[in-house]
Structure formats: C-alpha cells, structure tokens
CSV table of C-alpha atoms and ligand atoms in Angstrom, one decimal:
chain,number,residue,atom,x,y,z
A,1,MET,CA,-6.9,-3.8,12.1
A,2,ILE,CA,-9.2,-7.1,11.5
A,3,TYR,CA,-12.6,-6.5,10.3
A,4,LEU,CA,-15.4,-9.1,11.9
A,5,GLN,CA,-17.7,-10.4,9.2
A,6,LYS,CA,-21.3,-10.5,10.5
A,7,GLY,CA,-24.2,-12.2,9.5
A,8,GLU,CA,-27.6,-11.0,10.7
A,9,ASN,CA,-25.7,-10.1,14.0
A,10,MET,CA,-23.7,-13.6,14.2
A,11,HIS,CA,-20.3,-13.6,14.6
A,12,ASN,CA,-18.5,-16.1,12.2
A,13,ILE,CA,-15.9,-17.9,13.9
A,14,THR,CA,-13.4,-20.7,13.2
A,15,LEU,CA,-13.4,-23.6,16.0
A,16,ILE,CA,-10.5,-26.0,15.7
A,17,ASN,CA,-11.6,-28.4,18.4
A,18,GLY,CA,-7.9,-30.1,18.6
A,19,ASP,CA,-7.6,-33.5,20.2
A,20,GLY,CA,-6.5,-35.2,23.9
A,21,ILE,CA,-8.7,-33.0,25.8
A,22,GLY,CA,-9.2,-30.1,23.1
A,23,PRO,CA,-13.0,-31.4,22.6
A,24,GLU,CA,-13.7,-31.3,26.3
A,25,ILE,CA,-12.2,-28.0,27.2
A,26,CYS,CA,-14.0,-26.8,23.5
A,27,GLU,CA,-17.7,-27.9,24.8
A,28,SER,CA,-16.8,-26.3,28.2
A,29,VAL,CA,-15.9,-22.8,26.6
A,30,LEU,CA,-18.9,-22.8,24.2
A,31,LYS,CA,-21.8,-24.1,26.7
A,32,ILE,CA,-20.3,-21.1,28.9
A,33,ILE,CA,-20.3,-18.5,25.6
A,34,LYS,CA,-23.7,-19.5,24.7
A,35,SER,CA,-25.1,-19.0,28.4
A,36,SER,CA,-24.1,-15.7,28.6
A,37,GLY,CA,-26.2,-14.9,25.4
A,38,LEU,CA,-23.8,-14.4,23.0
A,39,GLU,CA,-24.6,-16.2,19.4
A,40,ILE,CA,-22.0,-17.3,17.5
A,41,ASN,CA,-21.9,-19.2,14.2
A,42,TRP,CA,-19.1,-21.7,15.1
A,43,ASP,CA,-17.2,-23.1,11.8
A,44,ILE,CA,-16.4,-26.2,13.4
A,45,GLN,CA,-12.9,-27.4,11.7
A,46,THR,CA,-10.9,-30.9,12.6
A,47,ALA,CA,-7.2,-31.2,12.2
A,48,GLY,CA,-4.5,-33.0,13.5
A,49,ALA,CA,-3.6,-36.9,13.4
A,50,ASP,CA,-7.2,-38.0,13.2
A,51,VAL,CA,-7.8,-36.3,9.6
A,52,ILE,CA,-4.4,-37.6,7.7
A,53,GLU,CA,-6.0,-41.0,7.1
A,54,GLN,CA,-9.0,-39.2,5.2
A,55,GLU,CA,-7.5,-36.5,4.1
A,56,GLY,CA,-3.9,-37.0,3.6
A,57,THR,CA,-2.6,-34.3,5.7
A,58,PRO,CA,-3.0,-33.3,9.5
A,59,LEU,CA,-4.0,-29.6,8.3
A,60,PRO,CA,-6.1,-29.8,5.3
A,61,GLU,CA,-6.6,-26.4,3.1
A,62,ARG,CA,-10.4,-26.5,4.0
A,63,VAL,CA,-9.1,-25.5,8.0
A,64,LEU,CA,-7.0,-22.3,6.7
A,65,ASP,CA,-9.7,-21.3,3.9
A,66,SER,CA,-12.3,-20.9,6.9
A,67,ILE,CA,-9.9,-18.9,8.8
A,68,ARG,CA,-9.4,-16.7,5.9
A,69,LYS,CA,-12.8,-16.7,5.3
A,70,ASN,CA,-13.8,-15.5,9.2
A,71,LYS,CA,-10.2,-14.0,10.3
A,72,ILE,CA,-10.9,-15.2,13.7
A,73,ALA,CA,-10.2,-18.7,15.3
A,74,LEU,CA,-10.5,-20.1,18.9
A,75,LYS,CA,-8.2,-23.1,18.7
A,76,ALA,CA,-7.7,-26.0,21.1
A,77,PRO,CA,-4.6,-28.1,21.3
A,78,VAL,CA,-3.4,-30.3,18.6
A,79,THR,CA,-1.4,-33.2,19.5
A,80,THR,CA,2.6,-33.4,17.3
A,81,PRO,CA,4.3,-36.7,17.4
A,82,ILE,CA,7.5,-36.2,19.5
A,83,GLY,CA,10.9,-37.3,17.5
A,84,LYS,CA,9.0,-38.4,14.3
A,85,GLY,CA,5.7,-37.9,12.3
A,86,PHE,CA,4.1,-35.3,10.6
A,87,ARG,CA,5.2,-31.4,11.4
A,88,SER,CA,3.5,-29.5,14.0
A,89,VAL,CA,0.1,-28.4,12.9
A,90,ASN,CA,-0.1,-25.6,15.1
A,91,VAL,CA,3.9,-24.3,13.3
A,92,GLN,CA,2.2,-25.3,10.0
A,93,LEU,CA,-0.9,-22.7,10.9
A,94,ARG,CA,1.0,-20.0,12.0
A,95,LYS,CA,3.4,-19.9,9.0
A,96,ALA,CA,0.7,-20.5,6.7
A,97,LEU,CA,-1.3,-17.4,8.0
A,98,ASP,CA,1.7,-15.6,8.9
A,99,LEU,CA,0.5,-15.5,12.4
A,100,TYR,CA,3.7,-13.7,13.4
A,101,ALA,CA,3.0,-12.8,17.3
A,102,ASN,CA,2.3,-14.9,19.8
A,103,LEU,CA,0.7,-12.8,22.7
A,104,ARG,CA,0.8,-14.7,26.2
A,105,PRO,CA,-0.5,-12.5,29.0
A,106,CYS,CA,0.4,-13.8,32.2
A,107,ARG,CA,-0.9,-12.4,35.6
A,108,ASN,CA,-1.9,-13.7,38.8
A,109,LEU,CA,-5.9,-14.4,39.2
A,110,VAL,CA,-7.9,-14.4,42.2
A,111,GLY,CA,-8.4,-17.4,44.1
A,112,VAL,CA,-5.5,-19.4,42.5
A,113,GLU,CA,-2.5,-19.8,45.0
A,114,THR,CA,0.9,-19.2,43.7
A,115,ARG,CA,4.2,-18.4,45.3
A,116,PHE,CA,4.1,-15.3,43.9
A,117,LYS,CA,1.1,-12.5,44.1
A,118,ASN,CA,2.6,-9.7,42.0
A,119,VAL,CA,2.5,-11.5,38.4
A,120,ASP,CA,1.8,-9.3,35.5
A,121,LEU,CA,4.1,-9.7,32.2
A,122,VAL,CA,3.5,-10.4,28.9
A,123,VAL,CA,5.4,-12.6,26.7
A,124,VAL,CA,5.7,-11.5,23.3
A,125,ARG,CA,6.8,-14.2,21.2
A,126,GLU,CA,8.2,-14.4,17.3
A,127,ASN,CA,6.2,-17.0,15.8
A,128,THR,CA,7.6,-17.8,12.3
A,129,GLU,CA,11.3,-18.4,12.4
A,130,ASP,CA,14.4,-19.6,14.6
A,131,LEU,CA,14.8,-22.8,15.1
A,132,TYR,CA,10.9,-23.8,14.4
A,133,ALA,CA,11.3,-23.2,10.6
A,134,GLY,CA,11.7,-26.6,10.6
A,135,VAL,CA,15.0,-27.0,8.6
A,136,GLU,CA,16.4,-30.0,9.5
A,137,GLU,CA,18.9,-32.4,8.1
A,138,LYS,CA,20.6,-35.8,9.0
A,139,ILE,CA,24.3,-35.6,8.1
A,140,ASP,CA,24.8,-39.2,9.1
A,141,GLU,CA,23.7,-42.0,11.7
A,142,ASN,CA,25.2,-40.0,14.6
A,143,THR,CA,24.7,-36.5,13.6
A,144,ALA,CA,21.7,-33.9,12.9
A,145,HIS,CA,21.7,-30.4,12.1
A,146,SER,CA,18.9,-27.8,12.5
A,147,ILE,CA,19.2,-24.3,11.3
A,148,LYS,CA,18.4,-21.3,13.3
A,149,ILE,CA,16.9,-18.9,10.8
A,150,ILE,CA,16.6,-15.3,12.1
A,151,THR,CA,15.7,-12.0,9.5
A,152,ARG,CA,15.8,-8.6,10.3
A,153,GLU,CA,12.4,-8.5,8.7
A,154,ALA,CA,10.8,-10.8,11.2
A,155,SER,CA,12.9,-9.7,14.2
A,156,GLU,CA,12.1,-6.0,13.5
A,157,ARG,CA,8.3,-6.8,12.7
A,158,ILE,CA,8.0,-8.8,16.4
A,159,CYS,CA,10.0,-6.0,18.3
A,160,ARG,CA,7.3,-3.3,16.8
A,161,PHE,CA,4.5,-5.3,17.5
A,162,ALA,CA,5.8,-5.9,21.2
A,163,PHE,CA,6.3,-1.8,21.6
A,164,ASP,CA,3.4,-1.0,20.2
A,165,TYR,CA,1.6,-3.4,22.3
A,166,ALA,CA,3.1,-1.6,25.3
A,167,LEU,CA,2.0,1.5,24.3
A,168,LYS,CA,-1.5,0.8,23.8
A,169,ASN,CA,-2.0,-1.1,26.7
A,170,ASN,CA,0.1,1.2,28.9
A,171,ARG,CA,2.9,-0.7,29.5
A,172,LYS,CA,6.2,0.6,30.7
A,173,GLU,CA,9.4,-1.3,29.5
A,174,VAL,CA,10.0,-3.7,26.4
A,175,CYS,CA,12.6,-6.3,27.5
A,176,VAL,CA,14.5,-8.3,25.0
A,177,VAL,CA,15.5,-11.9,25.6
A,178,THR,CA,18.6,-13.6,23.5
A,179,LYS,CA,21.7,-15.6,23.8
A,180,ALA,CA,23.4,-13.2,21.5
A,181,ASN,CA,26.8,-13.3,23.9
A,182,ILE,CA,26.8,-16.9,22.1
A,183,MET,CA,24.8,-17.1,18.9
A,184,LYS,CA,26.5,-13.7,17.9
A,185,LEU,CA,25.1,-13.8,14.7
A,186,SER,CA,21.3,-14.9,14.9
A,187,ASP,CA,20.4,-13.5,18.3
A,188,GLY,CA,22.7,-10.8,17.7
A,189,LEU,CA,21.1,-9.8,14.6
A,190,PHE,CA,17.5,-10.4,17.0
A,191,LEU,CA,19.0,-8.0,19.4
A,192,GLU,CA,20.2,-5.1,16.8
A,193,SER,CA,16.7,-5.1,15.0
A,194,TYR,CA,15.2,-4.6,18.5
A,195,ARG,CA,17.3,-1.6,19.1
A,196,ASN,CA,16.5,-0.1,15.5
A,197,VAL,CA,12.9,-0.5,16.5
A,198,ALA,CA,13.3,0.9,20.1
A,199,ASN,CA,14.6,4.2,18.8
A,200,GLU,CA,10.8,4.7,17.4
A,201,TYR,CA,9.5,4.4,21.2
A,202,SER,CA,11.2,7.0,23.2
A,203,SER,CA,8.3,6.8,25.6
A,204,ILE,CA,8.7,3.1,26.7
A,205,LYS,CA,12.0,1.8,28.6
A,206,THR,CA,14.4,-0.4,27.0
A,207,ARG,CA,16.0,-3.7,28.8
A,208,GLU,CA,18.5,-6.6,27.4
A,209,ILE,CA,18.6,-9.6,29.1
A,210,LEU,CA,20.3,-13.0,28.1
A,211,VAL,CA,17.9,-15.7,28.2
A,212,ASP,CA,19.6,-17.9,31.2
A,213,ASN,CA,19.8,-14.9,33.4
A,214,LEU,CA,15.9,-14.3,32.7
A,215,CYS,CA,15.1,-17.6,34.1
A,216,MET,CA,16.8,-17.4,37.1
A,217,GLN,CA,15.5,-13.6,37.7
A,218,LEU,CA,11.6,-14.8,36.6
A,219,VAL,CA,11.6,-17.6,39.5
A,220,GLN,CA,13.2,-15.1,42.2
A,221,ASP,CA,10.9,-12.1,41.3
A,222,PRO,CA,8.9,-11.9,38.5
A,223,SER,CA,7.4,-8.5,39.4
A,224,ARG,CA,11.1,-7.3,37.8
A,225,PHE,CA,9.7,-7.7,34.5
A,226,ASP,CA,6.8,-6.1,32.2
A,227,VAL,CA,6.6,-7.0,28.3
A,228,LEU,CA,9.3,-9.4,27.4
A,229,VAL,CA,10.3,-10.1,23.3
A,230,LEU,CA,11.7,-12.9,22.4
A,231,PRO,CA,12.8,-15.2,19.5
A,232,ASN,CA,10.5,-18.3,18.8
A,233,LEU,CA,12.4,-21.1,20.8
A,234,TYR,CA,13.1,-18.6,24.2
A,235,GLY,CA,9.5,-17.3,23.9
A,236,ASP,CA,8.2,-21.2,24.0
A,237,ILE,CA,10.0,-21.9,26.7
A,238,VAL,CA,9.8,-19.1,29.1
A,239,SER,CA,5.8,-18.8,28.7
A,240,ASP,CA,5.7,-22.2,30.1
A,241,LEU,CA,8.0,-21.3,33.1
A,242,THR,CA,5.4,-17.6,33.4
A,243,ALA,CA,2.5,-20.0,33.4
A,244,GLY,CA,4.1,-21.8,36.1
A,245,LEU,CA,4.8,-18.8,37.9
A,246,ILE,CA,0.6,-17.9,37.7
A,247,GLY,CA,-0.8,-21.5,38.7
A,248,GLY,CA,0.0,-23.7,35.6
A,249,LEU,CA,-1.0,-24.7,32.2
A,250,GLY,CA,-4.4,-24.7,33.0
A,251,VAL,CA,-4.6,-21.2,33.4
A,252,ALA,CA,-2.3,-19.6,30.4
A,253,GLN,CA,-3.9,-18.0,27.9
A,254,GLY,CA,-2.4,-17.1,24.5
A,255,ALA,CA,-3.3,-15.5,21.1
A,256,ASN,CA,-1.1,-16.0,17.7
A,257,ILE,CA,-1.7,-12.5,15.9
A,258,GLY,CA,-0.8,-11.6,12.3
A,259,LYS,CA,-1.8,-8.6,9.8
A,260,HIS,CA,-5.0,-10.5,8.5
A,261,TYR,CA,-6.1,-13.1,10.8
A,262,ALA,CA,-5.8,-13.9,14.6
A,263,VAL,CA,-6.0,-17.6,15.8
A,264,PHE,CA,-6.6,-17.5,19.8
A,265,GLU,CA,-5.5,-20.6,21.7
A,266,PRO,CA,-4.1,-21.4,25.5
A,267,VAL,CA,-0.4,-22.1,26.0
A,268,HIS,CA,-1.0,-25.8,26.9
A,269,GLY,CA,-1.1,-28.9,24.7
A,270,SER,CA,-3.3,-31.6,24.1
A,271,ALA,CA,-2.6,-33.2,28.1
A,272,PRO,CA,-3.1,-36.7,26.8
A,273,ASP,CA,-2.4,-38.0,30.3
A,274,ILE,CA,-5.9,-36.6,31.7
A,275,LYS,CA,-7.8,-37.1,27.9
A,276,GLY,CA,-11.3,-38.3,28.4
A,277,GLN,CA,-11.3,-38.1,32.3
A,278,ASN,CA,-13.5,-35.1,32.5
A,279,LYS,CA,-10.5,-33.3,34.5
A,280,ALA,CA,-8.9,-30.8,32.3
A,281,ASN,CA,-9.2,-26.9,33.4
A,282,PRO,CA,-10.8,-25.4,30.4
A,283,THR,CA,-9.6,-21.9,31.9
A,284,ALA,CA,-6.6,-21.6,29.6
A,285,LEU,CA,-9.1,-22.0,26.6
A,286,LEU,CA,-11.5,-19.7,28.2
A,287,LEU,CA,-9.4,-16.9,29.1
A,288,SER,CA,-8.1,-17.0,25.4
A,289,ALA,CA,-12.0,-16.8,24.3
A,290,ILE,CA,-12.3,-13.8,26.3
A,291,GLU,CA,-9.2,-12.1,25.0
A,292,MET,CA,-10.8,-12.8,21.5
A,293,LEU,CA,-14.2,-11.4,22.3
A,294,LYS,CA,-12.4,-8.6,23.2
A,295,TYR,CA,-10.6,-8.5,20.1
A,296,ILE,CA,-13.8,-8.4,18.2
A,297,GLY,CA,-15.4,-5.9,20.0
A,298,GLU,CA,-17.7,-7.8,22.5
A,299,ASN,CA,-16.4,-6.4,25.6
A,300,SER,CA,-19.6,-6.4,27.5
A,301,TYR,CA,-19.7,-10.4,27.1
A,302,ALA,CA,-16.2,-10.5,27.5
A,303,LYS,CA,-16.3,-9.0,30.9
A,304,ARG,CA,-19.5,-10.7,32.1
A,305,ILE,CA,-17.7,-14.0,31.3
A,306,GLU,CA,-14.5,-12.9,32.8
A,307,ALA,CA,-16.4,-11.7,35.9
A,308,ALA,CA,-18.1,-14.9,36.2
A,309,LEU,CA,-15.0,-17.2,36.0
A,310,PHE,CA,-13.0,-15.0,38.7
A,311,LYS,CA,-15.8,-15.3,41.0
A,312,THR,CA,-16.0,-19.1,40.3
A,313,LEU,CA,-12.1,-19.4,41.1
A,314,ALA,CA,-12.4,-16.9,43.8
A,315,ASN,CA,-14.9,-18.9,45.8
A,316,GLY,CA,-12.3,-22.0,45.7
A,317,TYR,CA,-14.4,-23.7,42.7
A,318,LYS,CA,-11.3,-25.5,41.1
A,319,THR,CA,-10.2,-28.3,38.7
A,320,ALA,CA,-7.6,-30.5,40.0
A,321,ASP,CA,-4.6,-29.1,38.5
A,322,LEU,CA,-5.3,-25.9,40.8
A,323,GLY,CA,-5.6,-28.3,43.8
A,324,GLY,CA,-9.5,-28.5,43.6
A,325,ASN,CA,-11.7,-31.5,43.1
A,326,LEU,CA,-14.1,-30.3,40.4
A,327,SER,CA,-14.5,-32.1,37.3
A,328,THR,CA,-14.6,-30.0,33.7
A,329,THR,CA,-18.3,-30.1,33.9
A,330,GLU,CA,-18.7,-29.1,37.0
A,331,PHE,CA,-16.4,-26.3,37.0
A,332,THR,CA,-18.0,-25.2,34.1
A,333,GLN,CA,-21.5,-25.2,35.7
A,334,ASN,CA,-20.5,-23.0,38.5
A,335,ILE,CA,-19.2,-20.6,36.1
A,336,ILE,CA,-22.7,-20.6,34.1
A,337,LEU,CA,-24.4,-20.3,37.4
A,338,ASN,CA,-22.1,-17.1,38.1
A,339,LEU,CA,-23.1,-15.5,34.8
A,340,LYS,CA,-26.8,-14.9,35.8
B,401,NAI,P1,0.8,-30.3,27.9
B,401,NAI,O1,0.6,-29.1,28.0
B,401,NAI,O2,-0.2,-31.2,26.8
B,401,NAI,O3,0.8,-30.9,29.2
B,401,NAI,C1,1.6,-30.8,30.3
B,401,NAI,C2,1.1,-31.3,31.8
B,401,NAI,O4,0.1,-30.2,31.9
B,401,NAI,C3,0.6,-32.5,31.6
B,401,NAI,O5,0.5,-32.9,32.9
B,401,NAI,C4,-1.3,-32.2,31.6
B,401,NAI,O6,-2.1,-33.3,32.1
B,401,NAI,C5,-1.2,-30.6,32.2
B,401,NAI,N1,-2.3,-30.1,31.6
B,401,NAI,C6,-2.2,-29.2,30.3
B,401,NAI,N2,-3.2,-28.6,30.0
B,401,NAI,C7,-4.0,-28.7,31.2
B,401,NAI,C8,-5.2,-28.3,31.6
B,401,NAI,N3,-5.9,-27.4,30.3
B,401,NAI,N4,-6.0,-28.7,32.6
B,401,NAI,C9,-5.4,-29.5,33.3
B,401,NAI,N5,-4.3,-30.0,33.0
B,401,NAI,C10,-3.5,-29.6,32.2
B,401,NAI,O7,2.3,-30.7,27.2
B,401,NAI,P2,3.0,-31.8,26.7
B,401,NAI,O8,2.2,-33.2,27.5
B,401,NAI,O9,4.1,-31.4,26.5
B,401,NAI,O10,2.0,-32.2,25.0
B,401,NAI,C11,1.2,-32.9,24.8
B,401,NAI,C12,1.0,-32.8,23.4
B,401,NAI,O11,0.5,-31.3,23.0
B,401,NAI,C13,2.2,-33.0,22.6
B,401,NAI,O12,1.9,-33.5,21.5
B,401,NAI,C14,2.6,-31.8,21.9
B,401,NAI,O13,3.6,-31.5,21.1
B,401,NAI,C15,1.3,-30.8,22.0
B,401,NAI,N6,1.3,-29.4,22.2
B,401,NAI,C16,0.3,-28.7,21.6
B,401,NAI,C17,0.1,-27.4,21.4
B,401,NAI,C18,-0.7,-26.3,20.7
B,401,NAI,O14,-1.4,-27.0,20.0
B,401,NAI,N7,-0.5,-25.3,20.6
B,401,NAI,C19,1.1,-26.3,22.7
B,401,NAI,C20,1.7,-27.2,23.1
B,401,NAI,C21,2.1,-28.4,23.2
C-alpha cells in the first residue's frame, strides 16, 4: 500500500509532462483538476530527448528522486527514437522503480460510438522483463539477437497481482495469454507460474489462451474476456488492440504499479503527427488521472471529474479522433463547464 505524503492538506505529486502532445494534454488535465477545487502541489519534471543535451541522459536521477519522494506520478508520453538512439524512458522508469504491473482497464465510454457495446475488460501486463529487457546484440551485418527473459519470480508476481485485482474488483475470471506452444521454455514458465498462483485463488475462474487466438476472439466478441494477464510484449500489443475496441488510443487509460510507487499514464504515445495542433484528446490522460485520484483516496473529486467528462462526451462534445470537431482547449473548457 502506498501512503500519501501531504503538506498542509495538499498532495505532492510528480508530473512528467512528456513531449509531443504531452504538454498540451497535461495543461488540459491540470486545468480540469484545478477547476474541480482539488489542490495539488505538482512537482513538474522534464524527461526525454529534450533534456539529453543539458543533462546527458533522457531520464535524469532528479525525475526518479521526485517519484521516490512523492510516491505517485502522473506521466504524459515520452518519445522513443525508433531503431536507434536512447533506450525508452518509459521502459527505464518502470524498471528503475520496479513498477512491475501495467494495468490497462478498457471499457466502453458513454457517447463514444464503437463496433462493440459491451467491452469491459482489464489488461494486466508484466512490465519489467520479456523482450523489453533490452538484451540485444548484433551478431554480424545481417543478424541480430534479442533475448526474451522470463523469470518465475516476475511471472508469479504479476499473476498474483492479476488475481488480487480480480478479487478486489469483483471480477470473475483471470485468463493467461501466452504462445507457450512455440516458446515452450519462456512462455511455458509464465504459464506454469500462472497455474501455481491460480491454485491460491479458488473463487476466480481460470482460462488459458494463445495470443493469436486471443486477438482473433477479441475482435469478434470482446465480451468473452474479463481480466487478461500477459508477458510484457503481448501485453503492449494487445492493449493497443483493446484500446481500438473502445474508440482508440485517445481514450485508453493506464497505470504502472509497484510495491512502493505508482505512475499513472495513458496507453498512447507522444503522437508527433498532431503535436502542437491543439487536436489531441486529453481523455486518456484524464482517465489515468482520475484513477490516480481514486488511488490516493480522493474519490469524491475523482467521481465529479469523471461525471463531467462522461457528460461532455454523452452530449456529443468530442475531439477529432472520436469524430468530433472540438480542439483540445474547447473540449477541456466543456468538461470544466460540466464540473459546475
Ligand atoms: P502514438 O500512440 O503516439 O500514436 C498513434 C496514433 O494515435 C497517431 O495517429 C496519433 O495521432 C493517435 N493518437 C495517439 N494519442 C492520441 C490522442 N491523445 N489524441 C488523439 N490522437 C491520438 O503511437 P506512435 O506514433 O507509435 O508513437 C509515437 C511515439 O510515442 C514513439 O516515439 C513511441 O515510442 C512513443 N510512445 C510512448 C509511450 C509512453 O510514453 N508511454 C507509449 C507509446 C509510444
């Protein structure tokens, strides 16, 4: 359990405002929270490509120190160079703070039209190992190796997190997702760990599925699934797929949770294609912030902000990614009006 540090009734929370659309959606979310009347002392920390020149690293120690002090962070996306350059700040952060569980709840939002009306599932992704451990080597000009690391300790820990989550949130089933028919040793160990942990939770139904079959079934009928627990890479890919089931990345929330710290962040990236155009949808970051407020015990503010967001969407006020015509600032203003 994380205990909140408070200074004169004010929460101290680290804010990583990211890059790309990060600063725009952060501005929106901070305005909405402030308008709700909740005072937060934001410790704003920059990270990513923009700080490398001055500080020699995309993830300076001050960012980690701030989260270690405050215990809680809200994080906007940070760009990772593709195929070259520095290692992902997101992956480094999760590893450095041992934020081993990536929690991505996925349910339909009122007012957001999608192909399916009954999506209500949760993706629980292992966050610290698998092919994301970054153990890669170039053998020669034409060959590269990437090592997939799966340990019993990390696998049992994430499965236990998924079952505990299911118990606490009145969920009925935890389904494990692997490709253990092909990767018999690594995914096989993840599956074996799941089976061991499942024995401790007799009231939760179990289920095993291969990741390719899962993808097919998710796009046929997502209501077949409840809580999914996956190794890192499948979890990353599947959670973008599930985001697509509820209206896209603009509305998909997430959280990285460890024993000591929690970092709340949307599923989406820095969306460089719409950066600086006042087009970004702040909903995914706002929903992540709402979960954060619930996590720190500010339930009444969380519910008020959530109600204002849902009312805005239900009234048809939307950004372009959801088929609407509002800018980020207009959408934000509508939510603030609905807080009153
Ligand atoms: P992306 O999620 O940034 O964008 C994919 C598509 O979704 C784009 O068309 C974008 O415009 C749209 N989109 C995403 N968020 C949106 C929002 N809030 N409102 C409206 N439209 C939105 O994925 P992409 O392009 O693959 O990655 C861009 C960069 O972000 C990469 O450097 C990647 O490594 C990084 N990234 C960072 C993450 C993080 O910080 N946690 C997570 C995922 C990617």
